[in-house]
mmCIF file of C-alpha atoms in Angstrom:
data_model
loop_
_atom_site.group_PDB
_atom_site.id
_atom_site.type_symbol
_atom_site.label_atom_id
_atom_site.label_comp_id
_atom_site.label_asym_id
_atom_site.label_seq_id
_atom_site.Cartn_x
_atom_site.Cartn_y
_atom_site.Cartn_z
ATOM 1 C CA MET Q 1 96.577 95.707 72.766
ATOM 2 C CA SER Q 2 97.330 98.107 69.919
ATOM 3 C CA GLU Q 3 100.514 98.024 67.885
ATOM 4 C CA ARG Q 4 103.491 100.074 69.019
ATOM 5 C CA GLU Q 5 105.936 101.584 66.541
ATOM 6 C CA ASN Q 6 109.092 102.420 68.505
ATOM 7 C CA GLN Q 7 107.405 104.885 70.829
ATOM 8 C CA PRO Q 8 108.790 105.119 74.365
ATOM 9 C CA VAL Q 9 106.742 103.161 76.884
ATOM 10 C CA ALA Q 10 104.944 104.635 79.882
ATOM 11 C CA LEU Q 11 103.422 102.480 82.619
ATOM 12 C CA ILE Q 12 100.548 103.975 84.601
ATOM 13 C CA THR Q 13 99.086 102.227 87.635
ATOM 14 C CA GLY Q 14 95.568 102.953 88.826
ATOM 15 C CA ALA Q 15 94.888 103.879 85.219
ATOM 16 C CA GLY Q 16 91.216 102.958 85.109
ATOM 17 C CA ARG Q 17 89.731 106.214 86.342
ATOM 18 C CA GLY Q 18 90.389 109.605 87.869
ATOM 19 C CA ILE Q 19 93.974 110.848 87.901
ATOM 20 C CA GLY Q 20 95.343 107.676 86.315
ATOM 21 C CA ARG Q 21 93.001 107.970 83.371
ATOM 22 C CA ALA Q 22 93.946 111.624 82.814
ATOM 23 C CA VAL Q 23 97.658 110.819 83.021
ATOM 24 C CA ALA Q 24 97.293 107.925 80.578
ATOM 25 C CA VAL Q 25 95.513 110.053 77.987
ATOM 26 C CA THR Q 26 97.987 112.913 78.425
ATOM 27 C CA LEU Q 27 101.036 110.688 77.956
ATOM 28 C CA SER Q 28 99.408 108.980 74.988
ATOM 29 C CA GLU Q 29 98.847 112.395 73.412
ATOM 30 C CA GLN Q 30 102.533 113.110 74.041
ATOM 31 C CA GLY Q 31 103.572 110.135 71.927
ATOM 32 C CA TYR Q 32 104.037 107.426 74.551
ATOM 33 C CA ALA Q 33 102.804 103.876 74.193
ATOM 34 C CA VAL Q 34 100.866 103.463 77.428
ATOM 35 C CA ALA Q 35 100.655 100.301 79.507
ATOM 36 C CA LEU Q 36 97.578 100.564 81.694
ATOM 37 C CA THR Q 37 97.035 98.634 84.883
ATOM 38 C CA SER Q 38 94.441 98.477 87.641
ATOM 39 C CA ARG Q 39 92.129 95.798 88.989
ATOM 40 C CA SER Q 40 89.261 96.580 86.594
ATOM 41 C CA VAL Q 41 89.574 95.264 83.040
ATOM 42 C CA GLU Q 42 86.414 97.088 81.995
ATOM 43 C CA GLN Q 43 87.699 100.475 83.160
ATOM 44 C CA LEU Q 44 91.096 99.919 81.562
ATOM 45 C CA GLU Q 45 89.521 99.051 78.235
ATOM 46 C CA GLU Q 46 87.473 102.246 78.366
ATOM 47 C CA VAL Q 47 90.644 104.270 78.946
ATOM 48 C CA ALA Q 48 92.511 102.444 76.179
ATOM 49 C CA ALA Q 49 89.697 103.322 73.790
ATOM 50 C CA VAL Q 50 90.221 107.066 74.318
ATOM 51 C CA CYS Q 51 94.031 107.020 74.179
ATOM 52 C CA PRO Q 52 95.084 108.221 70.722
ATOM 53 C CA GLY Q 53 98.242 106.099 70.601
ATOM 54 C CA PRO Q 54 99.172 102.471 71.297
ATOM 55 C CA SER Q 55 97.883 101.023 74.547
ATOM 56 C CA MET Q 56 98.214 97.779 76.465
ATOM 57 C CA VAL Q 57 95.683 96.654 79.080
ATOM 58 C CA VAL Q 58 97.310 94.626 81.858
ATOM 59 C CA PRO Q 59 94.990 94.107 84.847
ATOM 60 C CA SER Q 60 96.827 93.537 88.087
ATOM 61 C CA ASP Q 61 96.440 93.661 91.860
ATOM 62 C CA LEU Q 62 99.618 95.451 92.899
ATOM 63 C CA THR Q 63 99.214 94.436 96.524
ATOM 64 C CA ASP Q 64 100.167 90.909 95.452
ATOM 65 C CA PRO Q 65 103.898 90.465 96.208
ATOM 66 C CA GLY Q 66 104.633 89.103 92.722
ATOM 67 C CA ALA Q 67 102.453 91.524 90.769
ATOM 68 C CA ALA Q 68 105.045 94.187 89.967
ATOM 69 C CA ASP Q 69 107.491 91.669 88.557
ATOM 70 C CA GLN Q 70 104.824 89.918 86.464
ATOM 71 C CA LEU Q 71 103.441 93.224 85.177
ATOM 72 C CA VAL Q 72 106.779 94.699 84.113
ATOM 73 C CA THR Q 73 108.003 91.411 82.655
ATOM 74 C CA ARG Q 74 104.976 91.245 80.378
ATOM 75 C CA ILE Q 75 105.494 94.835 79.208
ATOM 76 C CA GLU Q 76 109.173 94.163 78.523
ATOM 77 C CA GLN Q 77 108.356 91.005 76.554
ATOM 78 C CA GLU Q 78 105.582 92.524 74.432
ATOM 79 C CA TRP Q 79 106.981 96.054 74.062
ATOM 80 C CA SER Q 80 110.100 97.201 75.921
ATOM 81 C CA ALA Q 81 111.109 98.352 79.391
ATOM 82 C CA PRO Q 82 109.075 101.355 80.590
ATOM 83 C CA GLU Q 83 110.875 104.663 80.227
ATOM 84 C CA VAL Q 84 108.231 106.399 82.347
ATOM 85 C CA VAL Q 85 106.527 104.913 85.399
ATOM 86 C CA VAL Q 86 103.623 106.707 87.064
ATOM 87 C CA ALA Q 87 102.727 104.997 90.343
ATOM 88 C CA ASN Q 88 99.225 106.339 90.803
ATOM 89 C CA ALA Q 89 97.258 103.444 92.312
ATOM 90 C CA GLY Q 90 96.113 104.293 95.815
ATOM 91 C CA ALA Q 91 93.226 104.398 98.235
ATOM 92 C CA GLY Q 92 92.188 106.093 101.438
ATOM 93 C CA VAL Q 93 90.425 105.169 104.633
ATOM 94 C CA SER Q 94 88.929 107.437 107.285
ATOM 95 C CA ALA Q 95 88.951 106.597 110.990
ATOM 96 C CA SER Q 96 90.278 108.055 114.204
ATOM 97 C CA VAL Q 97 93.554 106.592 115.425
ATOM 98 C CA GLN Q 98 91.872 104.596 118.168
ATOM 99 C CA LYS Q 99 89.314 103.149 115.735
ATOM 100 C CA THR Q 100 91.775 102.309 112.942
ATOM 101 C CA THR Q 101 92.001 98.529 112.693
ATOM 102 C CA ASP Q 102 95.119 96.521 111.934
ATOM 103 C CA GLU Q 103 93.480 95.540 108.639
ATOM 104 C CA GLN Q 104 92.882 99.169 107.620
ATOM 105 C CA TRP Q 105 96.426 100.126 108.601
ATOM 106 C CA GLN Q 106 97.910 97.287 106.576
ATOM 107 C CA GLN Q 107 95.707 98.019 103.554
ATOM 108 C CA MET Q 108 97.029 101.579 103.397
ATOM 109 C CA LEU Q 109 100.655 100.492 103.694
ATOM 110 C CA ASP Q 110 100.273 97.676 101.166
ATOM 111 C CA LEU Q 111 98.736 99.766 98.391
ATOM 112 C CA ASN Q 112 100.101 103.264 99.008
ATOM 113 C CA LEU Q 113 103.653 102.420 100.074
ATOM 114 C CA THR Q 114 104.730 98.818 99.500
ATOM 115 C CA ALA Q 115 103.279 98.544 95.982
ATOM 116 C CA PRO Q 116 105.146 101.657 94.717
ATOM 117 C CA PHE Q 117 108.328 100.395 96.384
ATOM 118 C CA ARG Q 118 108.119 97.066 94.541
ATOM 119 C CA LEU Q 119 107.416 98.854 91.263
ATOM 120 C CA LEU Q 120 110.435 101.131 91.662
ATOM 121 C CA ARG Q 121 112.642 98.213 92.649
ATOM 122 C CA ARG Q 122 111.593 96.325 89.518
ATOM 123 C CA THR Q 123 111.849 99.160 86.975
ATOM 124 C CA ILE Q 124 114.936 101.081 88.131
ATOM 125 C CA PRO Q 125 117.569 98.605 86.806
ATOM 126 C CA ALA Q 126 116.501 98.962 83.162
ATOM 127 C CA MET Q 127 116.285 102.742 83.498
ATOM 128 C CA LYS Q 128 119.800 102.871 84.961
ATOM 129 C CA ALA Q 129 121.097 100.682 82.140
ATOM 130 C CA ALA Q 130 119.492 103.027 79.597
ATOM 131 C CA GLU Q 131 120.769 106.072 81.520
ATOM 132 C CA HIS Q 132 117.307 107.586 81.257
ATOM 133 C CA GLY Q 133 114.032 107.206 83.106
ATOM 134 C CA ARG Q 134 111.241 109.111 84.771
ATOM 135 C CA ILE Q 135 109.422 107.883 87.888
ATOM 136 C CA VAL Q 136 106.485 109.858 89.269
ATOM 137 C CA VAL Q 137 104.558 108.773 92.350
ATOM 138 C CA VAL Q 138 101.122 110.295 92.882
ATOM 139 C CA ALA Q 139 101.199 110.934 96.614
ATOM 140 C CA SER Q 140 99.080 113.571 98.396
ATOM 141 C CA VAL Q 141 99.446 116.732 100.429
ATOM 142 C CA ALA Q 142 98.902 114.227 103.241
ATOM 143 C CA ALA Q 143 102.560 113.362 102.581
ATOM 144 C CA LYS Q 144 103.416 116.830 103.935
ATOM 145 C CA ILE Q 145 100.938 117.465 106.763
ATOM 146 C CA GLY Q 146 98.755 115.560 109.189
ATOM 147 C CA GLU Q 147 94.983 115.803 109.198
ATOM 148 C CA PRO Q 148 92.587 114.184 111.658
ATOM 149 C CA TYR Q 149 90.907 110.856 110.900
ATOM 150 C CA ILE Q 150 93.294 109.739 108.146
ATOM 151 C CA SER Q 151 96.283 108.550 110.164
ATOM 152 C CA ALA Q 152 96.858 105.325 108.199
ATOM 153 C CA TYR Q 153 96.550 107.090 104.852
ATOM 154 C CA THR Q 154 98.798 109.934 106.014
ATOM 155 C CA ALA Q 155 101.444 107.553 107.332
ATOM 156 C CA SER Q 156 101.527 105.679 104.032
ATOM 157 C CA LYS Q 157 101.837 108.901 102.022
ATOM 158 C CA HIS Q 158 104.565 110.302 104.269
ATOM 159 C CA GLY Q 159 106.359 106.998 103.745
ATOM 160 C CA VAL Q 160 106.097 107.040 99.972
ATOM 161 C CA LEU Q 161 107.463 110.592 99.833
ATOM 162 C CA GLY Q 162 110.442 109.335 101.826
ATOM 163 C CA LEU Q 163 110.886 106.554 99.299
ATOM 164 C CA VAL Q 164 110.832 109.093 96.459
ATOM 165 C CA ARG Q 165 113.433 111.311 98.114
ATOM 166 C CA SER Q 166 115.806 108.453 98.893
ATOM 167 C CA ALA Q 167 115.490 106.947 95.413
ATOM 168 C CA ALA Q 168 116.081 110.358 93.821
ATOM 169 C CA ALA Q 169 119.246 110.826 95.875
ATOM 170 C CA GLU Q 170 120.539 107.411 94.859
ATOM 171 C CA LEU Q 171 119.814 108.003 91.177
ATOM 172 C CA ALA Q 172 120.795 111.672 90.874
ATOM 173 C CA ARG Q 173 123.717 111.003 88.507
ATOM 174 C CA SER Q 174 122.107 108.156 86.569
ATOM 175 C CA GLY Q 175 119.784 110.013 84.205
ATOM 176 C CA VAL Q 176 116.772 108.717 86.168
ATOM 177 C CA THR Q 177 114.557 111.183 88.042
ATOM 178 C CA VAL Q 178 112.110 110.372 90.828
ATOM 179 C CA ASN Q 179 109.418 112.799 91.964
ATOM 180 C CA ALA Q 180 106.108 112.870 93.774
ATOM 181 C CA VAL Q 181 103.052 114.864 92.817
ATOM 182 C CA CYS Q 182 101.062 115.765 95.925
ATOM 183 C CA PRO Q 183 97.460 116.714 95.135
ATOM 184 C CA GLY Q 184 94.991 118.175 97.563
ATOM 185 C CA TYR Q 185 91.330 117.337 97.115
ATOM 186 C CA VAL Q 186 90.809 116.348 93.470
ATOM 187 C CA ASP Q 187 87.505 115.908 91.654
ATOM 188 C CA THR Q 188 87.700 112.093 91.487
ATOM 189 C CA PRO Q 189 85.711 109.058 92.605
ATOM 190 C CA MET Q 190 87.997 108.888 95.672
ATOM 191 C CA THR Q 191 86.822 112.349 96.729
ATOM 192 C CA ASP Q 192 83.239 111.315 96.027
ATOM 193 C CA ALA Q 193 83.760 108.546 98.581
ATOM 194 C CA THR Q 194 85.124 111.095 101.062
ATOM 195 C CA VAL Q 195 82.047 113.245 100.505
ATOM 196 C CA GLN Q 196 79.797 110.256 101.141
ATOM 197 C CA GLY Q 197 81.704 109.485 104.334
ATOM 198 C CA ILE Q 198 81.069 113.021 105.594
ATOM 199 C CA VAL Q 199 77.387 112.672 104.705
ATOM 200 C CA ASP Q 200 77.105 109.377 106.555
ATOM 201 C CA LYS Q 201 78.896 110.609 109.684
ATOM 202 C CA THR Q 202 77.524 114.153 109.979
ATOM 203 C CA GLY Q 203 74.146 114.198 108.262
ATOM 204 C CA ARG Q 204 75.224 117.023 105.966
ATOM 205 C CA THR Q 205 74.083 117.024 102.373
ATOM 206 C CA ALA Q 206 76.504 115.975 99.652
ATOM 207 C CA GLN Q 207 76.638 119.558 98.453
ATOM 208 C CA GLU Q 208 77.538 120.795 101.944
ATOM 209 C CA ALA Q 209 80.169 118.086 102.347
ATOM 210 C CA ARG Q 210 81.772 118.921 99.014
ATOM 211 C CA ALA Q 211 81.818 122.616 99.951
ATOM 212 C CA LEU Q 212 83.715 121.728 103.137
ATOM 213 C CA LEU Q 213 86.437 120.052 101.083
ATOM 214 C CA GLU Q 214 86.557 122.901 98.578
ATOM 215 C CA ALA Q 215 86.971 125.393 101.433
ATOM 216 C CA LYS Q 216 90.117 123.593 102.618
ATOM 217 C CA GLN Q 217 91.877 124.917 99.501
ATOM 218 C CA PRO Q 218 92.511 128.665 99.196
ATOM 219 C CA ASN Q 219 91.092 128.800 95.677
ATOM 220 C CA HIS Q 220 87.881 127.224 97.032
ATOM 221 C CA ARG Q 221 87.546 124.543 94.421
ATOM 222 C CA LEU Q 222 88.628 120.983 93.810
ATOM 223 C CA VAL Q 223 91.718 120.314 91.735
ATOM 224 C CA THR Q 224 90.979 118.797 88.327
ATOM 225 C CA VAL Q 225 92.511 115.543 87.153
ATOM 226 C CA ASP Q 226 93.972 117.364 84.159
ATOM 227 C CA GLU Q 227 95.819 119.758 86.473
ATOM 228 C CA VAL Q 228 97.428 116.799 88.226
ATOM 229 C CA ALA Q 229 98.288 115.212 84.863
ATOM 230 C CA LEU Q 230 100.065 118.411 83.789
ATOM 231 C CA ALA Q 231 102.220 118.249 86.933
ATOM 232 C CA VAL Q 232 103.098 114.648 86.120
ATOM 233 C CA LEU Q 233 104.013 115.716 82.596
ATOM 234 C CA ALA Q 234 106.329 118.419 83.957
ATOM 235 C CA CYS Q 235 108.184 115.727 85.912
ATOM 236 C CA VAL Q 236 108.476 113.655 82.743
ATOM 237 C CA HIS Q 237 109.831 116.528 80.639
ATOM 238 C CA ASN Q 238 112.262 118.148 83.090
ATOM 239 C CA GLY Q 239 115.458 116.235 83.737
ATOM 240 C CA ALA Q 240 116.603 118.689 86.433
ATOM 241 C CA LEU Q 241 113.478 118.075 88.492
ATOM 242 C CA THR Q 242 114.065 115.243 90.956
ATOM 243 C CA GLY Q 243 113.504 114.428 94.604
ATOM 244 C CA GLN Q 244 110.539 116.801 94.801
ATOM 245 C CA GLY Q 245 107.074 116.596 96.269
ATOM 246 C CA ILE Q 246 105.082 119.007 94.120
ATOM 247 C CA ASN Q 247 101.936 120.323 95.755
ATOM 248 C CA ILE Q 248 98.867 120.634 93.520
ATOM 249 C CA ASP Q 249 96.342 121.918 96.018
ATOM 250 C CA GLY Q 250 95.291 125.469 95.204
ATOM 251 C CA GLY Q 251 97.882 126.901 97.579
ATOM 252 C CA ALA Q 252 96.855 125.104 100.774
ATOM 253 C CA VAL Q 253 100.331 123.836 101.656
ATOM 254 C CA GLN Q 254 103.130 126.239 100.784
ATOM 255 C CA SER Q 255 106.473 124.445 100.625
#
């Protein structure tokens, strides 16, 4: 942990790679002391090393019912209550509805919906008391539309967008904003896993599989992690922006 000198605190979940890493570096560059959490200590330490400002590495499994409380309590004790919370941790699974197991269904709900809910429930009181706070959930365009073979993932992302909208309505006069950023296919390890799944199931090459995903977006390329981080930053900076699901997908879903 590096020393913090009165900077506002931002908590980023899933901060070890991909979008979470980009968001952590961006907020650090913006003057926030960043608390970084994911399951991998090694990845978090690598991210902390490239953040220009103070950073705190707090490994955690947010699917554990007590994890959100323990995580935020430690940040409050060592620094102060987070002013910004970016709930980015998430995962996907691909299967047809009839082949989706109870375990896969529950995994998607636990990580993509229940974990953000617990984090919001734990961090909102201090934000309300301070009359200022910014909550951003990294959802997906799957929160807006349905696609085949990702029913559990889609259900969890639709659910978390509902959570964002309800929380934003509750907090509209409190100084606390709640938004979702909804990326399409982003150039991340999660998309690499999707590519590999297409390869395994169809026999296509990795290059062909990646081209299929790129073609789903009108600009025919993957979104970059930095483009998603800029959308998160807009939610942090703009106090009139709340209750929104902001699509970052090259124009695929117009809403």
